[in-house]
PDB file of C-alpha atoms in Angstrom:
ATOM      1  CA  MET F   1      83.449 121.903  98.074  1.00 81.00           C
ATOM      2  CA  ASN F   2      81.199 118.959  97.324  1.00 88.00           C
ATOM      3  CA  LEU F   3      81.299 115.183  97.148  1.00 91.00           C
ATOM      4  CA  GLU F   4      82.595 115.124  93.578  1.00 92.00           C
ATOM      5  CA  VAL F   5      85.775 117.107  94.202  1.00 93.00           C
ATOM      6  CA  PHE F   6      86.659 115.003  97.232  1.00 93.00           C
ATOM      7  CA  LEU F   7      86.136 111.819  95.228  1.00 94.00           C
ATOM      8  CA  LEU F   8      88.236 113.315  92.433  1.00 94.00           C
ATOM      9  CA  LEU F   9      91.071 113.826  94.927  1.00 94.00           C
ATOM     10  CA  ALA F  10      90.631 110.216  96.060  1.00 95.00           C
ATOM     11  CA  ALA F  11      90.705 109.000  92.449  1.00 95.00           C
ATOM     12  CA  ALA F  12      93.893 110.973  91.763  1.00 95.00           C
ATOM     13  CA  LEU F  13      95.637 109.564  94.843  1.00 95.00           C
ATOM     14  CA  PHE F  14      94.463 106.054  93.976  1.00 95.00           C
ATOM     15  CA  SER F  15      95.791 106.320  90.408  1.00 95.00           C
ATOM     16  CA  VAL F  16      99.173 107.627  91.554  1.00 94.00           C
ATOM     17  CA  GLY F  17      99.380 104.741  94.031  1.00 94.00           C
ATOM     18  CA  LEU F  18      98.373 102.251  91.346  1.00 94.00           C
ATOM     19  CA  TYR F  19     101.110 103.570  89.066  1.00 93.00           C
ATOM     20  CA  GLY F  20     103.634 103.089  91.867  1.00 91.00           C
ATOM     21  CA  ALA F  21     102.435  99.598  92.737  1.00 91.00           C
ATOM     22  CA  LEU F  22     102.651  98.542  89.082  1.00 91.00           C
ATOM     23  CA  SER F  23     105.891 100.203  88.086  1.00 89.00           C
ATOM     24  CA  GLN F  24     108.264 100.050  91.065  1.00 86.00           C
ATOM     25  CA  GLN F  25     110.972  97.402  91.062  1.00 83.00           C
ATOM     26  CA  SER F  26     111.764  97.573  94.748  1.00 82.00           C
ATOM     27  CA  ILE F  27     109.238  95.710  96.936  1.00 83.00           C
ATOM     28  CA  VAL F  28     109.277  98.428  99.603  1.00 84.00           C
ATOM     29  CA  MET F  29     108.483 101.089  96.983  1.00 85.00           C
ATOM     30  CA  LEU F  30     105.634  98.884  95.755  1.00 87.00           C
ATOM     31  CA  MET F  31     104.230  98.952  99.291  1.00 88.00           C
ATOM     32  CA  MET F  32     104.342 102.741  99.283  1.00 89.00           C
ATOM     33  CA  GLY F  33     102.087 102.600  96.236  1.00 92.00           C
ATOM     34  CA  LEU F  34      99.660 100.381  98.148  1.00 93.00           C
ATOM     35  CA  GLU F  35      99.723 102.823 101.071  1.00 91.00           C
ATOM     36  CA  LEU F  36      98.819 105.688  98.732  1.00 93.00           C
ATOM     37  CA  MET F  37      95.882 103.662  97.409  1.00 94.00           C
ATOM     38  CA  ILE F  38      94.561 103.100 100.956  1.00 94.00           C
ATOM     39  CA  ASN F  39      95.150 106.813 101.584  1.00 92.00           C
ATOM     40  CA  ALA F  40      92.702 107.495  98.754  1.00 94.00           C
ATOM     41  CA  LEU F  41      90.213 105.198 100.485  1.00 93.00           C
ATOM     42  CA  LEU F  42      90.418 107.377 103.619  1.00 92.00           C
ATOM     43  CA  VAL F  43      89.496 110.480 101.633  1.00 93.00           C
ATOM     44  CA  ALA F  44      86.637 108.726  99.832  1.00 94.00           C
ATOM     45  CA  GLY F  45      85.236 107.185 103.036  1.00 93.00           C
ATOM     46  CA  ALA F  46      85.342 110.478 104.924  1.00 93.00           C
ATOM     47  CA  ALA F  47      83.741 112.355 102.011  1.00 93.00           C
ATOM     48  CA  PHE F  48      80.942 109.781 101.715  1.00 92.00           C
ATOM     49  CA  TRP F  49      80.260 110.082 105.431  1.00 92.00           C
ATOM     50  CA  PHE F  50      80.141 113.874 105.342  1.00 92.00           C
ATOM     51  CA  TYR F  51      78.164 114.363 102.127  1.00 92.00           C
ATOM     52  CA  VAL F  52      75.892 111.284 101.972  1.00 91.00           C
ATOM     53  CA  SER F  53      74.977 110.103 105.462  1.00 87.00           C
ATOM     54  CA  PRO F  54      76.452 112.191 108.270  1.00 89.00           C
ATOM     55  CA  GLY F  55      73.597 111.103 110.539  1.00 87.00           C
ATOM     56  CA  THR F  56      75.031 107.619 111.090  1.00 88.00           C
ATOM     57  CA  PRO F  57      78.693 107.003 112.026  1.00 89.00           C
ATOM     58  CA  ASP F  58      79.173 104.095 109.540  1.00 89.00           C
ATOM     59  CA  GLY F  59      81.514 106.102 107.301  1.00 90.00           C
ATOM     60  CA  GLN F  60      83.709 107.042 110.238  1.00 91.00           C
ATOM     61  CA  VAL F  61      83.986 103.396 111.289  1.00 93.00           C
ATOM     62  CA  LEU F  62      85.014 102.532 107.716  1.00 92.00           C
ATOM     63  CA  VAL F  63      87.785 105.146 107.860  1.00 92.00           C
ATOM     64  CA  LEU F  64      88.919 103.682 111.175  1.00 92.00           C
ATOM     65  CA  VAL F  65      89.143 100.213 109.570  1.00 93.00           C
ATOM     66  CA  ALA F  66      91.079 101.621 106.592  1.00 93.00           C
ATOM     67  CA  VAL F  67      93.607 103.319 108.892  1.00 92.00           C
ATOM     68  CA  THR F  68      94.154 100.022 110.701  1.00 92.00           C
ATOM     69  CA  VAL F  69      94.492  98.081 107.465  1.00 91.00           C
ATOM     70  CA  MET F  70      97.160 100.561 106.367  1.00 91.00           C
ATOM     71  CA  ALA F  71      99.273  99.938 109.471  1.00 90.00           C
ATOM     72  CA  LEU F  72      98.810  96.149 109.311  1.00 92.00           C
ATOM     73  CA  GLU F  73      99.670  96.070 105.612  1.00 91.00           C
ATOM     74  CA  MET F  74     102.933  97.851 106.303  1.00 90.00           C
ATOM     75  CA  ALA F  75     103.863  95.519 109.178  1.00 90.00           C
ATOM     76  CA  MET F  76     103.102  92.353 107.200  1.00 91.00           C
ATOM     77  CA  GLY F  77     104.785  93.700 104.081  1.00 89.00           C
ATOM     78  CA  PHE F  78     108.035  94.412 105.894  1.00 88.00           C
ATOM     79  CA  ALA F  79     107.906  90.995 107.594  1.00 89.00           C
ATOM     80  CA  VAL F  80     107.518  89.285 104.215  1.00 86.00           C
ATOM     81  CA  ILE F  81     110.360  91.335 102.706  1.00 85.00           C
ATOM     82  CA  THR F  82     112.598  90.473 105.652  1.00 86.00           C
ATOM     83  CA  ALA F  83     111.795  86.755 105.295  1.00 85.00           C
ATOM     84  CA  LEU F  84     112.409  86.911 101.538  1.00 82.00           C
ATOM     85  CA  PHE F  85     115.655  88.802 101.986  1.00 82.00           C
ATOM     86  CA  ARG F  86     116.938  86.382 104.621  1.00 81.00           C
ATOM     87  CA  THR F  87     116.376  83.275 102.516  1.00 79.00           C
ATOM     88  CA  ARG F  88     117.065  84.526  98.984  1.00 76.00           C
ATOM     89  CA  ASP F  89     118.815  87.931  99.186  1.00 75.00           C
ATOM     90  CA  VAL F  90     116.000  89.311  97.084  1.00 74.00           C
ATOM     91  CA  ASP F  91     114.573  92.790  97.413  1.00 72.00           C
ATOM     92  CA  MET F  92     113.306  93.295  93.859  1.00 76.00           C
ATOM     93  CA  THR F  93     109.950  92.225  92.477  1.00 74.00           C
ATOM     94  CA  ASP F  94     111.518  90.833  89.295  1.00 75.00           C
ATOM     95  CA  GLU F  95     113.612  88.333  91.239  1.00 75.00           C
ATOM     96  CA  ALA F  96     110.707  87.199  93.404  1.00 75.00           C
ATOM     97  CA  GLY F  97     108.719  85.540  90.648  1.00 73.00           C
ATOM     98  CA  HIS F  98     108.905  81.949  91.857  1.00 73.00           C
ATOM     99  CA  LEU F  99     105.161  81.629  92.217  1.00 71.00           C
ATOM    100  CA  LYS F 100     104.563  82.981  88.706  1.00 71.00           C
ATOM    101  CA  GLY F 101     102.294  80.602  86.820  1.00 65.00           C
TER     102      GLY F 101
ATOM    103  CA  MET E   1      88.570 129.993 102.873  1.00 84.00           C
ATOM    104  CA  GLU E   2      87.855 126.293 103.311  1.00 85.00           C
ATOM    105  CA  THR E   3      87.615 125.834  99.558  1.00 90.00           C
ATOM    106  CA  VAL E   4      91.028 127.425  99.067  1.00 92.00           C
ATOM    107  CA  ALA E   5      92.455 125.203 101.821  1.00 92.00           C
ATOM    108  CA  PHE E   6      90.889 122.141 100.200  1.00 93.00           C
ATOM    109  CA  TRP E   7      92.417 122.823  96.782  1.00 93.00           C
ATOM    110  CA  VAL E   8      95.845 123.737  98.135  1.00 94.00           C
ATOM    111  CA  LEU E   9      95.919 120.554 100.249  1.00 93.00           C
ATOM    112  CA  ALA E  10      94.513 118.406  97.439  1.00 93.00           C
ATOM    113  CA  VAL E  11      97.171 119.576  94.981  1.00 94.00           C
ATOM    114  CA  ALA E  12      99.846 119.142  97.645  1.00 95.00           C
ATOM    115  CA  ALA E  13      98.634 115.629  98.552  1.00 94.00           C
ATOM    116  CA  VAL E  14      98.710 114.458  94.929  1.00 94.00           C
ATOM    117  CA  GLY E  15     101.945 116.334  94.261  1.00 94.00           C
ATOM    118  CA  PHE E  16     103.740 114.686  97.172  1.00 93.00           C
ATOM    119  CA  GLY E  17     102.218 111.365  96.074  1.00 93.00           C
ATOM    120  CA  VAL E  18     103.812 111.792  92.640  1.00 92.00           C
ATOM    121  CA  ALA E  19     107.071 112.871  94.279  1.00 91.00           C
ATOM    122  CA  VAL E  20     107.245 109.509  96.091  1.00 88.00           C
ATOM    123  CA  PHE E  21     107.935 107.788  92.777  1.00 87.00           C
ATOM    124  CA  VAL E  22     109.994 110.565  91.206  1.00 86.00           C
ATOM    125  CA  VAL E  23     112.680 111.359  93.796  1.00 83.00           C
ATOM    126  CA  ASP E  24     115.968 109.487  93.590  1.00 76.00           C
ATOM    127  CA  SER E  25     116.320 108.415  97.193  1.00 78.00           C
ATOM    128  CA  MET E  26     113.969 106.053  98.994  1.00 79.00           C
ATOM    129  CA  ALA E  27     114.399 107.990 102.256  1.00 81.00           C
ATOM    130  CA  ARG E  28     113.161 111.120 100.507  1.00 85.00           C
ATOM    131  CA  ALA E  29     110.292 109.086  99.048  1.00 87.00           C
ATOM    132  CA  THR E  30     109.231 108.093 102.580  1.00 89.00           C
ATOM    133  CA  PHE E  31     109.057 111.695 103.714  1.00 91.00           C
ATOM    134  CA  ALA E  32     107.179 112.684 100.544  1.00 92.00           C
ATOM    135  CA  LEU E  33     104.632 109.973 101.406  1.00 92.00           C
ATOM    136  CA  LEU E  34     104.437 111.354 104.955  1.00 93.00           C
ATOM    137  CA  ALA E  35     103.721 114.834 103.571  1.00 94.00           C
ATOM    138  CA  SER E  36     100.959 113.391 101.399  1.00 94.00           C
ATOM    139  CA  PHE E  37      99.396 111.660 104.429  1.00 94.00           C
ATOM    140  CA  LEU E  38      99.575 114.867 106.474  1.00 94.00           C
ATOM    141  CA  CYS E  39      97.712 116.753 103.715  1.00 94.00           C
ATOM    142  CA  VAL E  40      95.028 114.048 103.746  1.00 94.00           C
ATOM    143  CA  GLY E  41      94.822 114.264 107.556  1.00 93.00           C
ATOM    144  CA  VAL E  42      94.110 117.999 107.328  1.00 93.00           C
ATOM    145  CA  GLU E  43      91.533 117.309 104.596  1.00 92.00           C
ATOM    146  CA  LEU E  44      89.723 115.081 107.106  1.00 92.00           C
ATOM    147  CA  LEU E  45      89.781 117.983 109.590  1.00 92.00           C
ATOM    148  CA  LEU E  46      88.008 120.084 106.918  1.00 91.00           C
ATOM    149  CA  LEU E  47      85.224 117.457 106.921  1.00 90.00           C
ATOM    150  CA  ASP E  48      84.607 117.982 110.676  1.00 88.00           C
ATOM    151  CA  LEU E  49      86.365 114.694 111.466  1.00 90.00           C
ATOM    152  CA  ASP E  50      88.531 116.080 114.262  1.00 90.00           C
ATOM    153  CA  TYR E  51      89.369 112.737 115.870  1.00 91.00           C
ATOM    154  CA  LEU E  52      90.070 110.812 112.664  1.00 92.00           C
ATOM    155  CA  GLY E  53      92.074 113.666 111.179  1.00 93.00           C
ATOM    156  CA  VAL E  54      94.340 113.927 114.213  1.00 94.00           C
ATOM    157  CA  LEU E  55      94.525 110.111 114.379  1.00 93.00           C
ATOM    158  CA  VAL E  56      95.726 109.931 110.763  1.00 92.00           C
ATOM    159  CA  ILE E  57      98.287 112.694 111.332  1.00 94.00           C
ATOM    160  CA  LEU E  58      99.763 111.184 114.516  1.00 94.00           C
ATOM    161  CA  MET E  59      99.667 107.586 113.296  1.00 91.00           C
ATOM    162  CA  MET E  60     101.243 108.376 109.938  1.00 91.00           C
ATOM    163  CA  ILE E  61     104.082 110.365 111.519  1.00 93.00           C
ATOM    164  CA  MET E  62     105.008 107.328 113.636  1.00 91.00           C
ATOM    165  CA  GLU E  63     104.422 104.863 110.793  1.00 89.00           C
ATOM    166  CA  MET E  64     106.560 106.774 108.320  1.00 89.00           C
ATOM    167  CA  LEU E  65     109.393 107.210 110.831  1.00 89.00           C
ATOM    168  CA  ILE E  66     109.469 103.421 111.286  1.00 88.00           C
ATOM    169  CA  MET E  67     109.153 102.985 107.532  1.00 86.00           C
ATOM    170  CA  ALA E  68     112.121 105.318 106.985  1.00 86.00           C
ATOM    171  CA  VAL E  69     114.312 102.908 108.981  1.00 87.00           C
ATOM    172  CA  PHE E  70     113.238  99.978 106.796  1.00 83.00           C
ATOM    173  CA  MET E  71     113.614 102.096 103.683  1.00 81.00           C
ATOM    174  CA  ILE E  72     117.214 102.864 104.587  1.00 81.00           C
ATOM    175  CA  MET E  73     117.787  99.142 105.256  1.00 80.00           C
ATOM    176  CA  TYR E  74     116.533  98.136 101.830  1.00 77.00           C
ATOM    177  CA  MET E  75     117.644 101.225  99.947  1.00 72.00           C
ATOM    178  CA  MET E  76     118.595 100.585  96.342  1.00 66.00           C
ATOM    179  CA  ASN E  77     120.262 103.902  95.837  1.00 62.00           C
ATOM    180  CA  PRO E  78     121.833 105.128  99.094  1.00 61.00           C
ATOM    181  CA  GLY E  79     121.567 108.853  99.476  1.00 58.00           C
ATOM    182  CA  GLY E  80     120.315 109.260  95.924  1.00 58.00           C
ATOM    183  CA  LEU E  81     123.917 109.706  94.848  1.00 61.00           C
ATOM    184  CA  MET E  82     123.664 107.879  91.550  1.00 61.00           C
ATOM    185  CA  PRO E  83     120.875 108.744  89.165  1.00 59.00           C
ATOM    186  CA  MET E  84     119.213 105.444  88.393  1.00 60.00           C
ATOM    187  CA  THR E  85     115.862 104.095  87.376  1.00 66.00           C
ATOM    188  CA  MET E  86     113.872 101.932  89.754  1.00 70.00           C
ATOM    189  CA  VAL E  87     110.927 101.146  87.493  1.00 77.00           C
ATOM    190  CA  HIS E  88     109.880  98.404  85.127  1.00 79.00           C
ATOM    191  CA  ASN E  89     107.164  98.547  82.476  1.00 81.00           C
ATOM    192  CA  ASN E  90     106.855 102.281  83.039  1.00 84.00           C
ATOM    193  CA  ARG E  91     104.749 102.993  79.963  1.00 87.00           C
ATOM    194  CA  GLY E  92     102.246 100.217  80.692  1.00 89.00           C
ATOM    195  CA  ALA E  93     101.856 101.269  84.340  1.00 89.00           C
ATOM    196  CA  LEU E  94     101.372 104.898  83.275  1.00 91.00           C
ATOM    197  CA  ALA E  95      98.725 103.927  80.703  1.00 92.00           C
ATOM    198  CA  ILE E  96      96.838 101.724  83.172  1.00 93.00           C
ATOM    199  CA  SER E  97      96.831 104.327  85.944  1.00 93.00           C
ATOM    200  CA  ILE E  98      95.742 107.154  83.610  1.00 94.00           C
ATOM    201  CA  GLY E  99      93.004 104.862  82.288  1.00 95.00           C
ATOM    202  CA  VAL E 100      91.849 104.033  85.820  1.00 95.00           C
ATOM    203  CA  PHE E 101      91.812 107.725  86.762  1.00 94.00           C
ATOM    204  CA  THR E 102      89.756 108.604  83.668  1.00 95.00           C
ATOM    205  CA  ALA E 103      87.275 105.812  84.380  1.00 96.00           C
ATOM    206  CA  LEU E 104      86.951 106.810  88.052  1.00 94.00           C
ATOM    207  CA  ALA E 105      86.528 110.494  87.189  1.00 94.00           C
ATOM    208  CA  ALA E 106      83.847 109.652  84.619  1.00 95.00           C
ATOM    209  CA  GLY E 107      82.077 107.506  87.200  1.00 94.00           C
ATOM    210  CA  ILE E 108      82.291 110.276  89.798  1.00 93.00           C
ATOM    211  CA  PHE E 109      80.655 112.874  87.573  1.00 93.00           C
ATOM    212  CA  LEU E 110      78.112 110.586  85.855  1.00 93.00           C
ATOM    213  CA  THR E 111      76.763 108.827  88.949  1.00 91.00           C
ATOM    214  CA  PRO E 112      73.647 110.418  90.453  1.00 91.00           C
ATOM    215  CA  TRP E 113      74.778 110.506  94.083  1.00 90.00           C
ATOM    216  CA  PRO E 114      72.006 110.198  96.678  1.00 90.00           C
ATOM    217  CA  PRO E 115      70.927 113.367  98.502  1.00 89.00           C
ATOM    218  CA  ARG E 116      72.338 113.990 101.935  1.00 88.00           C
ATOM    219  CA  ARG E 117      70.561 112.095 104.710  1.00 87.00           C
ATOM    220  CA  GLY E 118      70.748 113.433 108.228  1.00 85.00           C
ATOM    221  CA  THR E 119      72.892 116.257 109.549  1.00 87.00           C
ATOM    222  CA  VAL E 120      76.419 116.350 110.871  1.00 87.00           C
ATOM    223  CA  PRO E 121      76.205 115.656 114.619  1.00 88.00           C
ATOM    224  CA  ALA E 122      77.427 118.329 116.985  1.00 87.00           C
ATOM    225  CA  ASP E 123      80.265 116.028 118.073  1.00 89.00           C
ATOM    226  CA  PRO E 124      81.183 113.410 115.417  1.00 89.00           C
ATOM    227  CA  THR E 125      83.851 111.966 117.725  1.00 90.00           C
ATOM    228  CA  PHE E 126      81.217 111.210 120.341  1.00 91.00           C
ATOM    229  CA  SER E 127      79.016 109.448 117.791  1.00 90.00           C
ATOM    230  CA  VAL E 128      81.843 107.250 116.455  1.00 90.00           C
ATOM    231  CA  GLY E 129      82.874 106.432 120.018  1.00 91.00           C
ATOM    232  CA  GLN E 130      79.362 105.362 120.880  1.00 91.00           C
ATOM    233  CA  ALA E 131      79.136 103.329 117.675  1.00 91.00           C
ATOM    234  CA  ILE E 132      82.319 101.325 118.218  1.00 90.00           C
ATOM    235  CA  MET E 133      81.446 100.681 121.848  1.00 91.00           C
ATOM    236  CA  GLY E 134      77.872  99.759 120.932  1.00 90.00           C
ATOM    237  CA  PRO E 135      76.361  98.532 117.644  1.00 91.00           C
ATOM    238  CA  LYS E 136      79.725  98.486 115.795  1.00 91.00           C
ATOM    239  CA  MET E 137      81.645  96.687 118.514  1.00 93.00           C
ATOM    240  CA  LEU E 138      82.124  93.613 116.314  1.00 93.00           C
ATOM    241  CA  VAL E 139      84.217  95.771 113.944  1.00 93.00           C
ATOM    242  CA  MET E 140      86.501  96.808 116.782  1.00 92.00           C
ATOM    243  CA  MET E 141      86.815  93.228 118.013  1.00 93.00           C
ATOM    244  CA  VAL E 142      87.781  91.998 114.548  1.00 94.00           C
ATOM    245  CA  ILE E 143      90.313  94.838 114.243  1.00 94.00           C
ATOM    246  CA  GLY E 144      91.791  93.868 117.619  1.00 94.00           C
ATOM    247  CA  ILE E 145      92.195  90.218 116.628  1.00 96.00           C
ATOM    248  CA  ALA E 146      93.628  91.238 113.252  1.00 95.00           C
ATOM    249  CA  ILE E 147      96.238  93.394 115.006  1.00 94.00           C
ATOM    250  CA  LEU E 148      97.157  90.510 117.328  1.00 96.00           C
ATOM    251  CA  ALA E 149      97.401  88.085 114.397  1.00 95.00           C
ATOM    252  CA  THR E 150      99.585  90.557 112.506  1.00 94.00           C
ATOM    253  CA  MET E 151     101.913  90.960 115.474  1.00 93.00           C
ATOM    254  CA  ILE E 152     102.382  87.199 115.793  1.00 93.00           C
ATOM    255  CA  ALA E 153     102.641  86.586 112.054  1.00 92.00           C
ATOM    256  CA  SER E 154     105.153  89.367 111.430  1.00 90.00           C
ATOM    257  CA  VAL E 155     107.416  88.186 114.263  1.00 89.00           C
ATOM    258  CA  VAL E 156     107.231  84.561 113.038  1.00 87.00           C
ATOM    259  CA  LEU E 157     108.025  85.644 109.466  1.00 85.00           C
ATOM    260  CA  ALA E 158     110.820  88.047 110.319  1.00 83.00           C
ATOM    261  CA  THR E 159     112.601  85.892 112.909  1.00 82.00           C
ATOM    262  CA  ASP E 160     115.907  84.348 111.935  1.00 75.00           C
ATOM    263  CA  ARG E 161     114.892  80.728 112.334  1.00 69.00           C
ATOM    264  CA  GLY E 162     111.383  79.339 112.048  1.00 58.00           C
ATOM    265  CA  ARG E 163     109.284  77.626 114.700  1.00 56.00           C
ATOM    266  CA  TYR E 164     110.777  74.151 114.240  1.00 58.00           C
ATOM    267  CA  ASP E 165     114.441  75.010 113.677  1.00 62.00           C
ATOM    268  CA  ARG E 166     116.821  74.058 116.447  1.00 60.00           C
ATOM    269  CA  PRO E 167     119.707  76.290 117.509  1.00 60.00           C
ATOM    270  CA  SER E 168     122.796  75.158 115.566  1.00 59.00           C
ATOM    271  CA  HIS E 169     125.132  75.222 118.613  1.00 56.00           C
ATOM    272  CA  ARG E 170     123.526  72.283 120.421  1.00 53.00           C
ATOM    273  CA  GLU E 171     125.847  69.636 121.883  1.00 53.00           C
ATOM    274  CA  ASP E 172     124.543  66.721 119.837  1.00 53.00           C
ATOM    275  CA  GLY E 173     125.187  68.685 116.679  1.00 48.00           C
ATOM    276  CA  ALA E 174     121.577  68.444 115.548  1.00 48.00           C
ATOM    277  CA  LYS E 175     120.552  71.225 113.275  1.00 45.00           C
TER     278      LYS E 175
END
């Protein structure tokens, strides 16, 4: 195992998440894509800590921030979906295009 | 042994990640995402990150169980009974994500990564604990305020009536 293979795993997870975020029609499924992309960030942050600078705990703190961001993103995402669904009965990305320029 | 574990978990993590967008039911998709997170949590354990690995595993189990409830609320295809498609612009999304993966992989193998500085401490958990209670305390404080702001904002957004709405059953009929 080395840094490259861990980053390759992170890149694969990120790309799968990106595909989901771009292609899913349901807003909750889109958020699952975003979660997968942050998941990739966890792997990359941990691998950088272990293989580049294990002496300082900066990489670990970054992973801690990414884990928190993941939970907050889910909470805010569901709150926005609930608000959208209450006012407009919308749970699909295609119908929520009112801010489209 | 560790190398074998890494590859098995890596393939499983990506495989479950793909399954999220392939399975018919959104409840199944949630549990596929949970499986992918668990694989990543064990990958962190392989990197000597005992605390963060266990944190990811425990936190994601709780998060995905809550997510499953919301998924069932907003499910487009209850129970996966009817085969249906839930995607738009599939070909474009596929092309973009394959392109991004190729670019990232090229970057990973072409970049001259710096040599390793320092050694893994005997107890990485101890070092991260000292960091967030010492020089990195600002990070923890910002995280704490962000969590508080998220709690308030999500309740305000998700509540039935906003801050300035009046209850509709008042005597003077004001709404």
